Structure formats: C-alpha cells, structure tokens
Backbone as numpy.savetxt, mean C-alpha at the origin, in Angstrom:
# Nx Ny Nz CAx CAy CAz Cx Cy Cz
-2.74 17.54 -2.26 -1.54 16.90 -1.76 -1.05 15.79 -2.70
-1.99 14.94 -3.20 -1.63 13.88 -4.14 -2.42 14.08 -5.42
-1.71 14.18 -6.54 -2.37 14.36 -7.83 -1.68 13.49 -8.87
-2.45 12.61 -9.50 -1.97 11.81 -10.63 -2.76 12.21 -11.86
-2.05 12.44 -12.97 -2.70 12.88 -14.20 -2.15 12.09 -15.37
-3.00 11.23 -15.96 -2.63 10.50 -17.16 -1.44 9.57 -17.00
-1.34 8.88 -15.87 -0.21 7.99 -15.62 -0.35 6.71 -16.44
0.71 6.36 -17.16 0.77 5.12 -17.94 2.02 4.35 -17.57
1.89 3.01 -17.54 3.05 2.17 -17.25 2.89 0.83 -17.95
3.92 0.42 -18.70 3.92 -0.88 -19.37 5.14 -1.67 -18.92
5.01 -3.00 -18.97 6.11 -3.89 -18.65 6.32 -4.85 -19.83
7.56 -5.15 -20.13 7.89 -6.12 -21.18 8.29 -7.42 -20.49
7.50 -8.46 -20.69 7.67 -9.71 -19.95 8.05 -10.83 -20.91
9.10 -11.57 -20.55 9.53 -12.72 -21.36 8.55 -13.86 -21.18
8.21 -14.52 -22.28 7.26 -15.63 -22.25 7.95 -16.91 -22.76
7.63 -18.02 -22.09 8.16 -19.31 -22.53 7.20 -20.41 -22.13
6.95 -21.34 -23.04 6.08 -22.46 -22.73 6.88 -23.56 -22.03
6.14 -24.51 -21.43 6.78 -25.58 -20.68 7.51 -26.54 -21.61
8.52 -27.24 -21.04 9.24 -28.24 -21.82 10.71 -27.91 -21.96
11.57 -28.96 -21.90 13.02 -28.76 -21.95 13.46 -28.17 -23.29
12.89 -28.68 -24.39 13.31 -28.19 -25.71 12.99 -26.71 -25.88
11.81 -26.31 -25.37 11.43 -24.89 -25.48 12.33 -24.04 -24.57
12.70 -24.59 -23.42 13.61 -23.87 -22.52 14.96 -23.66 -23.18
15.44 -24.69 -23.90 16.73 -24.58 -24.58 16.66 -23.54 -25.69
15.58 -23.56 -26.49 15.44 -22.58 -27.57 15.35 -21.16 -27.02
14.77 -21.04 -25.81 14.61 -19.71 -25.20 15.95 -19.07 -24.85
17.01 -19.90 -24.78 18.34 -19.34 -24.52 18.83 -18.49 -25.68
18.33 -18.76 -26.87 18.80 -18.07 -28.06 17.75 -17.17 -28.70
16.48 -17.46 -28.42 15.40 -16.67 -29.02 14.33 -16.41 -27.97
14.07 -15.16 -27.71 13.13 -14.79 -26.66 11.83 -14.25 -27.25
10.74 -14.60 -26.62 9.44 -14.03 -26.96 9.00 -13.13 -25.81
8.47 -11.97 -26.16 8.07 -11.01 -25.14 6.62 -10.61 -25.32
6.01 -10.25 -24.21 4.65 -9.74 -24.22 4.64 -8.40 -23.50
3.97 -7.43 -24.07 3.85 -6.12 -23.43 2.57 -6.07 -22.61
2.73 -5.79 -21.32 1.59 -5.72 -20.40 1.36 -4.26 -20.03
0.15 -3.77 -20.25 -0.20 -2.40 -19.91 -0.74 -2.38 -18.47
0.16 -2.10 -17.53 -0.21 -2.14 -16.11 -1.10 -0.98 -15.72
-0.84 0.21 -16.26 -1.64 1.40 -15.96 -1.94 2.14 -17.26
-3.19 2.58 -17.39 -3.61 3.28 -18.60 -4.34 4.58 -18.21
-3.67 5.68 -18.37 -4.27 7.00 -18.15 -4.91 7.10 -16.76
-4.18 6.71 -15.74 -4.69 6.76 -14.36 -4.66 8.20 -13.86
-5.82 8.68 -13.45 -5.97 10.07 -13.00 -6.85 10.12 -11.76
-6.33 10.70 -10.68 -7.13 10.97 -9.49 -6.35 11.91 -8.58
-7.03 12.47 -7.59 -6.38 13.33 -6.61 -6.92 12.98 -5.22
-6.10 13.20 -4.21 -6.46 12.92 -2.82 -6.13 14.14 -1.98
-7.08 14.59 -1.19 -6.90 15.77 -0.36 -6.09 15.45 0.90
-5.44 16.45 1.50 -4.72 16.23 2.76 -5.68 15.71 3.85
-5.25 14.70 4.58 -6.04 14.15 5.66 -7.12 13.18 5.24
-7.24 12.90 3.95 -8.28 12.00 3.46 -7.81 10.54 3.57
-8.76 9.64 3.83 -8.48 8.21 3.81 -9.27 7.59 2.65
-8.55 6.98 1.72 -9.15 6.49 0.48 -8.86 5.00 0.33
-9.88 4.23 -0.06 -9.71 2.82 -0.38 -9.45 2.65 -1.87
-8.37 1.97 -2.21 -7.98 1.75 -3.61 -8.13 0.26 -3.87
-9.20 -0.12 -4.55 -9.55 -1.54 -4.67 -9.55 -2.00 -6.12
-9.46 -3.31 -6.27 -9.47 -3.93 -7.59 -8.96 -5.35 -7.48
-9.21 -6.18 -8.48 -8.76 -7.57 -8.42 -7.24 -7.66 -8.53
-6.71 -8.87 -8.31 -5.27 -9.08 -8.46 -4.83 -8.74 -9.89
-3.71 -8.02 -10.00 -3.19 -7.64 -11.31 -3.85 -6.41 -11.90
-4.67 -5.72 -11.12 -5.39 -4.55 -11.65 -4.49 -3.33 -11.80
-3.39 -3.27 -11.02 -2.49 -2.12 -11.10 -2.36 -1.35 -9.80
-2.89 -1.89 -8.70 -2.87 -1.18 -7.42 -1.43 -0.98 -6.91
-0.68 -2.07 -6.81 0.68 -1.98 -6.29 1.58 -1.16 -7.21
1.36 -1.27 -8.53 2.15 -0.47 -9.48 1.92 1.01 -9.24
0.66 1.38 -8.99 0.35 2.79 -8.71 1.08 3.27 -7.47
1.05 2.46 -6.42 1.70 2.84 -5.16 3.21 2.96 -5.35
3.80 2.04 -6.10 5.24 2.10 -6.33 5.63 3.36 -7.11
4.78 3.80 -8.01 5.03 5.05 -8.72 4.92 6.23 -7.76
3.92 6.21 -6.88 3.76 7.30 -5.92 4.87 7.32 -4.88
5.52 6.17 -4.68 6.66 6.11 -3.75 7.97 6.50 -4.42
7.98 6.53 -5.75 9.21 6.84 -6.47 10.02 5.62 -6.82
9.51 4.42 -6.53 10.21 3.18 -6.85 10.19 2.93 -8.36
9.06 3.21 -9.00 8.93 3.05 -10.45 8.76 4.40 -11.12
9.22 4.48 -12.36 9.02 5.68 -13.18 7.99 5.35 -14.24
6.92 6.14 -14.35 5.90 5.85 -15.37 6.40 6.13 -16.77
5.72 5.55 -17.75 6.06 5.81 -19.15 5.56 7.18 -19.59
4.52 7.66 -18.93 3.95 8.95 -19.28 3.02 9.43 -18.18
2.71 10.72 -18.18 1.82 11.30 -17.19 2.57 12.04 -16.10
1.82 12.66 -15.21 2.39 13.46 -14.14 1.89 12.98 -12.78
2.77 13.03 -11.80 2.42 12.70 -10.41 3.06 13.74 -9.51
2.25 14.44 -8.75 2.73 15.44 -7.81 2.24 15.08 -6.41
3.17 14.95 -5.47 2.84 14.66 -4.08 3.58 15.66 -3.20
2.83 16.48 -2.50 3.42 17.56 -1.70 4.33 18.45 -2.53
3.93 18.67 -3.79 4.69 19.56 -4.67 5.90 18.93 -5.29
6.10 17.61 -5.11 7.28 16.95 -5.65 6.88 15.84 -6.63
7.78 15.56 -7.57 7.63 14.41 -8.45 8.42 13.27 -7.82
7.75 12.19 -7.37 8.41 11.17 -6.55 9.69 10.60 -7.12
9.73 10.23 -8.41 10.91 9.56 -8.96 12.02 10.53 -9.31
11.75 11.82 -9.27 12.79 12.81 -9.56 13.38 13.41 -8.28
12.59 13.44 -7.21 13.04 14.00 -5.93 12.83 12.97 -4.83
13.38 11.79 -5.06 13.04 10.65 -4.22 13.52 10.79 -2.78
14.72 11.31 -2.57 15.26 11.42 -1.22 14.39 12.33 -0.36
14.07 13.52 -0.89 13.21 14.44 -0.15 11.79 13.89 -0.02
11.34 13.19 -1.05 9.96 12.68 -1.05 9.74 11.61 0.00
10.68 10.65 0.11 10.45 9.53 1.03 10.46 9.95 2.49
11.00 11.11 2.78 10.99 11.59 4.17 9.59 11.98 4.62
8.67 12.16 3.66 7.32 12.59 4.00 6.27 11.51 3.79
6.72 10.29 3.44 5.76 9.21 3.24 6.17 7.99 4.06
5.17 7.18 4.40 5.40 5.88 5.02 4.71 4.83 4.17
5.33 3.65 4.06 4.79 2.61 3.18 4.80 1.27 3.91
3.68 0.55 3.82 3.60 -0.81 4.37 3.10 -1.73 3.27
3.93 -2.69 2.88 3.53 -3.73 1.94 3.28 -5.01 2.74
2.04 -5.49 2.69 1.67 -6.63 3.51 2.49 -7.88 3.24
3.03 -8.02 2.02 3.76 -9.23 1.67 5.27 -9.00 1.56
5.73 -7.83 2.01 7.17 -7.54 2.02 7.52 -6.90 3.36
8.75 -7.13 3.81 9.15 -6.63 5.12 10.29 -5.63 5.00
10.29 -4.64 5.88 11.39 -3.69 5.98 12.20 -3.95 7.25
11.91 -5.06 7.93 12.62 -5.43 9.14 13.72 -6.45 8.82
14.84 -6.37 9.54 15.92 -7.34 9.39 15.59 -8.56 10.25
15.57 -9.74 9.61 14.98 -10.93 10.22 15.73 -11.46 11.43
17.05 -11.34 11.47 17.83 -12.02 12.50 18.23 -11.13 13.67
17.73 -9.91 13.71 18.06 -9.02 14.83 16.76 -8.56 15.50
16.83 -8.14 16.76 15.63 -7.63 17.42 15.03 -6.46 16.64
13.72 -6.34 16.71 13.02 -5.30 15.95 13.53 -3.91 16.28
13.89 -3.68 17.54 14.35 -2.35 17.93 15.62 -1.96 17.18
16.46 -2.95 16.83 17.66 -2.65 16.04 17.29 -2.20 14.63
16.25 -2.82 14.07 15.75 -2.38 12.76 15.22 -0.96 12.85
14.51 -0.65 13.94 13.99 0.71 14.14 15.13 1.73 14.19
16.21 1.37 14.90 17.35 2.28 15.02 17.99 2.53 13.65
18.09 1.48 12.86 18.67 1.63 11.52 17.77 2.49 10.64
16.47 2.30 10.74 15.52 3.12 9.98 15.64 4.59 10.38
15.84 4.83 11.68 16.04 6.21 12.14 17.26 6.83 11.47
18.35 6.05 11.36 19.56 6.57 10.73 19.37 6.79 9.23
18.65 5.88 8.59 18.41 6.02 7.15 17.65 7.30 6.84
16.63 7.59 7.64 15.80 8.78 7.41 16.37 10.03 8.07
17.46 9.85 8.83 18.07 10.97 9.55 17.03 11.69 10.42
16.25 10.90 11.13 15.19 11.43 11.98 15.78 12.07 13.23
15.28 13.24 13.59 15.72 13.92 14.80 15.52 13.02 16.02
16.49 13.00 16.92 16.46 12.10 18.08 15.21 12.28 18.93
14.80 13.52 19.13 13.62 13.78 19.96 12.35 13.28 19.27
12.26 13.51 17.97 11.09 13.05 17.20 11.04 11.52 17.21
12.20 10.90 17.02 12.25 9.43 17.01 11.83 8.87 18.36
12.36 9.42 19.43 12.05 8.90 20.77 10.57 9.08 21.08
10.02 10.24 20.71 8.59 10.49 20.95 7.73 9.50 20.18
8.04 9.33 18.91 7.25 8.41 18.09 7.41 6.97 18.53
8.62 6.58 18.91 8.85 5.21 19.37 8.04 4.91 20.62
8.04 5.82 21.57 7.28 5.61 22.80 5.78 5.53 22.52
5.30 6.44 21.66 3.87 6.46 21.35 3.43 5.23 20.58
4.21 4.85 19.57 3.86 3.70 18.74 3.96 2.39 19.53
4.96 2.30 20.39 5.12 1.11 21.21 3.92 0.91 22.13
3.43 2.00 22.67 2.27 1.92 23.57 0.99 1.63 22.80
0.75 2.35 21.71 -0.50 2.21 20.97 -0.62 0.86 20.29
0.51 0.30 19.84 0.48 -0.97 19.12 0.90 -2.15 19.99
1.09 -1.88 21.28 1.43 -2.94 22.25 2.68 -3.69 21.81
3.79 -2.95 21.69 5.03 -3.53 21.17 6.16 -3.56 22.19
5.88 -3.27 23.45 6.95 -3.13 24.44 7.84 -4.37 24.54
7.26 -5.56 24.45 8.05 -6.79 24.50 8.42 -7.26 23.09
7.55 -7.00 22.15 7.76 -7.48 20.78 9.03 -6.93 20.16
9.35 -5.64 20.41 10.50 -5.03 19.76 11.83 -5.58 20.26
11.80 -6.36 21.33 13.03 -6.98 21.84 13.32 -8.32 21.16
12.43 -8.74 20.28 12.48 -10.07 19.67 12.91 -9.99 18.21
13.73 -10.94 17.72 14.07 -10.97 16.29 12.82 -11.11 15.43
12.81 -10.43 14.30 11.62 -10.39 13.44 11.21 -11.79 12.98
12.18 -12.69 12.75 11.85 -14.02 12.23 11.04 -14.87 13.20
11.04 -14.50 14.48 10.31 -15.29 15.48 8.91 -14.74 15.75
8.54 -13.64 15.12 7.26 -13.01 15.39 6.13 -13.70 14.63
4.94 -13.63 15.19 3.76 -14.05 14.45 3.46 -13.01 13.38
2.58 -13.36 12.44 2.25 -12.42 11.37 1.63 -11.14 11.93
0.74 -11.27 12.90 0.11 -10.09 13.49 1.11 -9.19 14.19
2.04 -9.79 14.93 3.08 -9.00 15.60 3.96 -8.29 14.59
4.33 -9.02 13.53 5.21 -8.42 12.52 4.53 -7.26 11.82
3.24 -7.40 11.50 2.55 -6.32 10.79 2.45 -5.08 11.66
2.23 -5.25 12.96 2.20 -4.07 13.84 3.57 -3.40 13.88
4.63 -4.21 13.85 5.98 -3.64 13.81 6.25 -2.94 12.48
5.74 -3.51 11.38 5.91 -2.89 10.06 5.24 -1.51 10.03
4.05 -1.42 10.59 3.34 -0.15 10.62 4.11 0.87 11.47
4.60 0.43 12.63 5.39 1.32 13.47 6.64 1.80 12.74
7.32 0.88 12.05 8.55 1.25 11.33 8.28 2.31 10.27
7.12 2.25 9.63 6.79 3.20 8.56 6.42 4.58 9.10
6.22 4.68 10.42 5.76 5.95 11.00 6.79 6.61 11.91
7.94 5.99 12.10 8.94 6.52 13.02 9.46 7.89 12.60
9.44 8.18 11.29 10.00 9.45 10.80 8.92 10.52 10.60
7.72 10.29 11.16 6.64 11.29 11.13 6.17 11.63 9.72
5.77 10.65 8.90 5.34 10.95 7.54 3.98 11.63 7.50
3.76 12.42 6.46 2.46 13.07 6.27 1.48 12.16 5.53
2.03 11.19 4.79 1.20 10.30 3.96 1.58 8.86 4.28
0.56 8.00 4.36 0.80 6.58 4.62 0.15 5.75 3.52
0.98 4.97 2.81 0.48 4.04 1.80 0.44 2.64 2.41
-0.73 2.03 2.41 -0.90 0.71 2.99 -1.35 -0.26 1.91
-0.48 -1.19 1.55 -0.79 -2.18 0.51 -1.10 -3.50 1.19
-2.38 -3.80 1.37 -2.87 -5.00 2.03 -2.23 -5.21 3.40
-2.38 -4.25 4.31 -1.70 -4.33 5.62 -2.28 -5.38 6.55
-3.50 -5.87 6.30 -4.11 -6.85 7.21 -4.17 -8.24 6.61
-3.45 -8.49 5.50 -3.50 -9.79 4.85 -3.01 -10.88 5.80
-3.83 -11.90 5.98 -3.46 -13.03 6.81 -3.58 -12.83 8.30
-4.05 -11.66 8.74 -4.15 -11.40 10.18 -5.42 -12.01 10.77
-5.35 -12.36 12.05 -6.55 -12.84 12.73 -7.45 -11.65 13.08
-8.65 -11.93 13.56 -9.66 -10.88 13.80 -9.17 -9.85 14.81
-8.50 -10.31 15.87 -8.03 -9.39 16.91 -6.96 -8.45 16.37
-6.02 -9.01 15.61 -4.94 -8.18 15.04 -5.49 -7.19 14.02
-6.46 -7.63 13.20 -7.07 -6.72 12.23 -7.73 -5.55 12.93
-8.45 -5.84 14.00 -9.14 -4.78 14.74 -8.15 -3.79 15.32
-7.04 -4.30 15.87 -6.03 -3.41 16.46 -5.42 -2.50 15.41
-5.12 -3.06 14.22 -4.53 -2.26 13.14 -5.51 -1.19 12.66
-6.78 -1.57 12.48 -7.78 -0.61 12.03 -7.95 0.53 13.02
-8.04 0.21 14.30 -8.22 1.24 15.32 -7.03 2.18 15.35
-5.85 1.65 15.18 -4.66 2.50 15.19 -4.65 3.44 14.00
-4.97 2.95 12.82 -4.97 3.79 11.62 -5.99 4.91 11.75
-7.18 4.60 12.28 -8.20 5.62 12.49 -7.71 6.69 13.47
-7.07 6.27 14.52 -6.56 7.23 15.51 -5.46 8.09 14.91
-4.59 7.47 14.13 -3.50 8.21 13.48 -4.06 9.30 12.58
-5.08 8.97 11.81 -5.71 9.94 10.91 -6.40 11.05 11.69
-7.09 10.69 12.76 -7.85 11.67 13.53 -6.94 12.64 14.29
-5.86 12.13 14.87 -5.01 12.94 15.74 -3.92 13.68 14.99
-3.38 13.06 13.92 -2.27 13.68 13.20 -2.66 14.19 11.82
-3.86 13.84 11.37 -4.28 14.25 10.04 -3.51 13.58 8.93
-3.00 12.37 9.19 -2.22 11.64 8.20 -3.11 11.21 7.03
-2.66 11.48 5.83 -3.37 11.03 4.63 -3.09 9.54 4.42
-4.13 8.75 4.15 -3.98 7.30 4.04 -4.57 6.81 2.72
-3.77 6.05 1.97 -4.26 5.34 0.78 -4.14 3.85 1.08
-5.27 3.17 1.08 -5.34 1.77 1.50 -5.76 0.87 0.35
-4.94 -0.13 0.02 -5.36 -1.15 -0.92 -5.61 -2.43 -0.14
-6.70 -3.10 -0.44 -7.04 -4.32 0.28 -8.13 -5.07 -0.48
-8.23 -6.38 -0.19 -9.33 -7.18 -0.70 -10.37 -7.41 0.39
-10.12 -6.86 1.57 -11.01 -7.04 2.72 -11.95 -5.83 2.82
-13.21 -6.03 2.48 -14.16 -4.92 2.50 -14.43 -4.42 3.91
-14.17 -5.23 4.91 -14.32 -4.76 6.29 -13.29 -3.69 6.61
-12.08 -3.83 6.04 -11.07 -2.76 6.17 -11.58 -1.48 5.54
-12.14 -1.61 4.35 -12.65 -0.44 3.63 -13.76 0.24 4.42
-14.72 -0.53 4.90 -15.85 0.03 5.65 -15.40 0.68 6.94
-14.39 0.10 7.60 -13.95 0.61 8.89 -13.13 1.90 8.75
-12.46 2.08 7.60 -11.46 3.14 7.52 -11.77 4.24 6.50
-12.50 3.94 5.46 -12.61 4.90 4.37 -14.06 5.27 4.06
-14.22 6.41 3.44 -15.51 6.86 2.92 -15.50 6.93 1.40
-14.31 7.02 0.85 -14.17 7.16 -0.60 -13.49 5.92 -1.18
-13.99 5.48 -2.34 -13.47 4.30 -3.01 -12.99 4.67 -4.42
-11.80 4.20 -4.78 -11.33 4.27 -6.16 -11.16 2.84 -6.64
-11.89 2.49 -7.69 -11.83 1.14 -8.26 -10.98 1.15 -9.52
-9.99 0.25 -9.57 -9.14 0.11 -10.74 -9.28 -1.30 -11.28
-9.32 -1.42 -12.60 -9.41 -2.72 -13.24 -8.70 -2.68 -14.57
-7.85 -3.67 -14.83 -7.07 -3.74 -16.07 -6.30 -2.45 -16.32
-5.81 -1.86 -15.22 -4.97 -0.68 -15.33 -5.70 0.63 -15.51
-7.05 0.63 -15.46 -7.82 1.85 -15.67 -8.71 2.15 -14.47
-8.85 3.44 -14.16 -9.77 3.84 -13.10 -11.20 3.70 -13.62
-12.00 2.90 -12.93 -13.36 2.61 -13.38 -14.42 3.33 -12.55
-14.09 3.62 -11.30 -15.07 4.23 -10.40 -14.35 5.03 -9.33
-14.84 6.21 -9.07 -14.29 7.05 -8.00 -15.48 7.70 -7.30
-15.81 7.17 -6.12 -16.99 7.69 -5.42 -17.01 7.25 -3.97
-18.14 7.48 -3.34 -18.27 7.16 -1.92 -18.62 5.69 -1.74
-18.40 5.20 -0.53 -18.73 3.82 -0.20 -20.24 3.59 -0.29
-21.02 4.61 0.06 -22.48 4.48 -0.03 -22.93 4.31 -1.48
-22.26 5.01 -2.41 -22.58 4.85 -3.84 -22.27 3.43 -4.31
-21.18 2.89 -3.80 -20.81 1.52 -4.14 -21.89 0.54 -3.68
-22.38 0.74 -2.47 -23.39 -0.16 -1.92 -24.71 -0.05 -2.68
-25.03 1.14 -3.16 -26.27 1.32 -3.91 -26.29 0.54 -5.21
-25.10 0.27 -5.75 -25.02 -0.43 -7.03 -25.00 -1.95 -6.84
-24.91 -2.39 -5.58 -24.83 -3.82 -5.31 -26.23 -4.44 -5.28
-26.35 -5.74 -5.55 -27.65 -6.43 -5.47 -28.21 -6.34 -4.04
-29.50 -6.28 -3.93 -30.14 -6.17 -2.62 -29.80 -7.40 -1.77
-29.41 -7.15 -0.54 -29.09 -8.23 0.38 -27.72 -8.83 0.21
-26.90 -8.28 -0.68 -25.57 -8.83 -0.93 -24.63 -8.52 0.23
-23.78 -9.49 0.58 -22.77 -9.22 1.59 -21.57 -8.54 0.93
-20.51 -8.29 1.72 -19.37 -7.52 1.21 -18.72 -8.18 -0.01
-18.48 -9.50 0.08 -17.82 -10.19 -1.01 -18.69 -10.21 -2.26
-19.98 -10.42 -2.08 -20.90 -10.44 -3.22 -21.00 -9.06 -3.86
-20.94 -8.02 -3.03 -21.01 -6.65 -3.54 -19.82 -6.35 -4.45
-18.62 -6.73 -3.99 -17.42 -6.48 -4.78 -17.43 -7.33 -6.05
-17.83 -8.60 -5.92 -17.88 -9.49 -7.09 -18.85 -8.95 -8.14
-20.00 -8.41 -7.71 -20.97 -7.86 -8.64 -20.40 -6.63 -9.35
-19.62 -5.85 -8.62 -19.01 -4.67 -9.22 -17.97 -5.07 -10.26
-17.17 -6.09 -9.97 -16.19 -6.57 -10.93 -16.87 -7.08 -12.20
-17.97 -7.81 -12.01 -18.70 -8.34 -13.17 -19.26 -7.21 -14.01
-19.73 -6.16 -13.34 -20.32 -5.02 -14.07 -19.30 -4.40 -15.01
-18.05 -4.34 -14.55 -17.01 -3.73 -15.36 -16.18 -4.77 -16.12
-16.60 -6.02 -16.03 -15.94 -7.12 -16.75 -14.47 -7.20 -16.42
-14.16 -7.21 -15.13 -12.76 -7.33 -14.70 -12.62 -8.51 -13.77
C-alpha cells in the first residue's frame, strides 16, 4: 500500500548572523545553506499495519509525511501509495488519507467545530450518508457531543486534538498519518486517543503511520519501528528488537537516548 524508494529532499535556507549591520548587508547579499532533509529514504508499509516512525527533532519525520501527503515534491526517488504518486495525483490521493499534525490545526478557530466538519465534508465531497455515519460514530467514540458545538479557540488542547482526529476521519480514509498527535495532552486524553486509534485499526483495518517522541504511544499502538536520523533510515524492525539493544533496566526515555547515541544522532 505504501512504498518509498530512494526518496531525497533538500532545502535551501537563507543564513544571517545577528546585528543591524549584517541585517542591512543581507538586503543586498544573501548567504544560503543547503540542508539535506532526506537521503535515500526507503521503506514499505503493508495495508492495516501500524508503524512508529521515530527520530530526534529535525531528523526528517515531518518532511517524509508531507511528501507522502503530496504537500512536498521530493528531489528524487519514488513514492507509491495505493497505486498513486501523491504529488502528481493529489486530489484523488487525499481522498484516501487522513492527516493529523499535533502542532497545526485544520479547524476554523472562530466557529463551532461542527461548522468546520461541514466544510471539510464539502471539500472532500463526502457522500452525505457516509458523513453522517462517521460523524455519529466519531462523536460517540471520542466523546464530542458537546464539544463540536463550541468554537475551536475555546477548546482545551485535549478536546481540540480529539476534534482534529475526528476531522481527519470524516471522509473514511484508508490511511492515517499522525504527526505527534498526543503532544501536550494529559494522561486521560492520551489514553482516550490511543484507545480510539487501536479500535480504528482493529475494526476498519486503517493503516497508521505514527510519529512521536512519546515511547508510551509507540508501545501502546505499534509493533514495528522505523528510526530516522539526519534524513536517513537507520533501523527498521520490531519494538522487541529495539528493547533488546537498550541497556539493561533502562526506561523508555533512556532506551531511545541510548539508540540515538549508538547512531550518533
């Protein structure tokens, strides 16, 4: 269902040192640095699989997801998702995927959440019966019956994230990309989100790619881990293999830190 082969992506970033004089000179002369965000990234994910995509900040996780969503075009390599190339067939592609970015919102802040849901339905041209069925199910499972009547700007972080997840699933996607969906959530909200994702995978067979720094999310939801560092895939294996490489008696954070040190990332 998901196949990436030799994906590369670079960014050209303007650089400037501090100081008014340097800022003035930068108006006429620019210095640039080339950042290699992804280097020959290759992996595949089977239908219905839940995979943890982990790595330190700046490793290339979000860039990979944006390429798989069709938001970014790679410099080289191939990406096939459900037989489509995301950035070439974006309209058809996005109808089969759902995306949640923990630090970005797809909800309109000053209107009730249900109005955002209605607009999302129109954007995706979702069948009325499918939309109504999914709305009722998601509202019940995520406890949103009162929340969706409230403007997004007044919601707590936990309430908003549950609404974000619901919004990404209203059009019945086959694949769900979750980029740090539990960031900043309290323990109760994290548990609710994890339980919902597990149920979604079990009942609908939804394929899930999860990026997170929370190893409890990884342990609760995935069996397979893909580790990326400095834009390169460093490890692709099971969670049990990851634990075997950790120091004896290490907790989750220590286990991940030891793995980063091993690969010097």
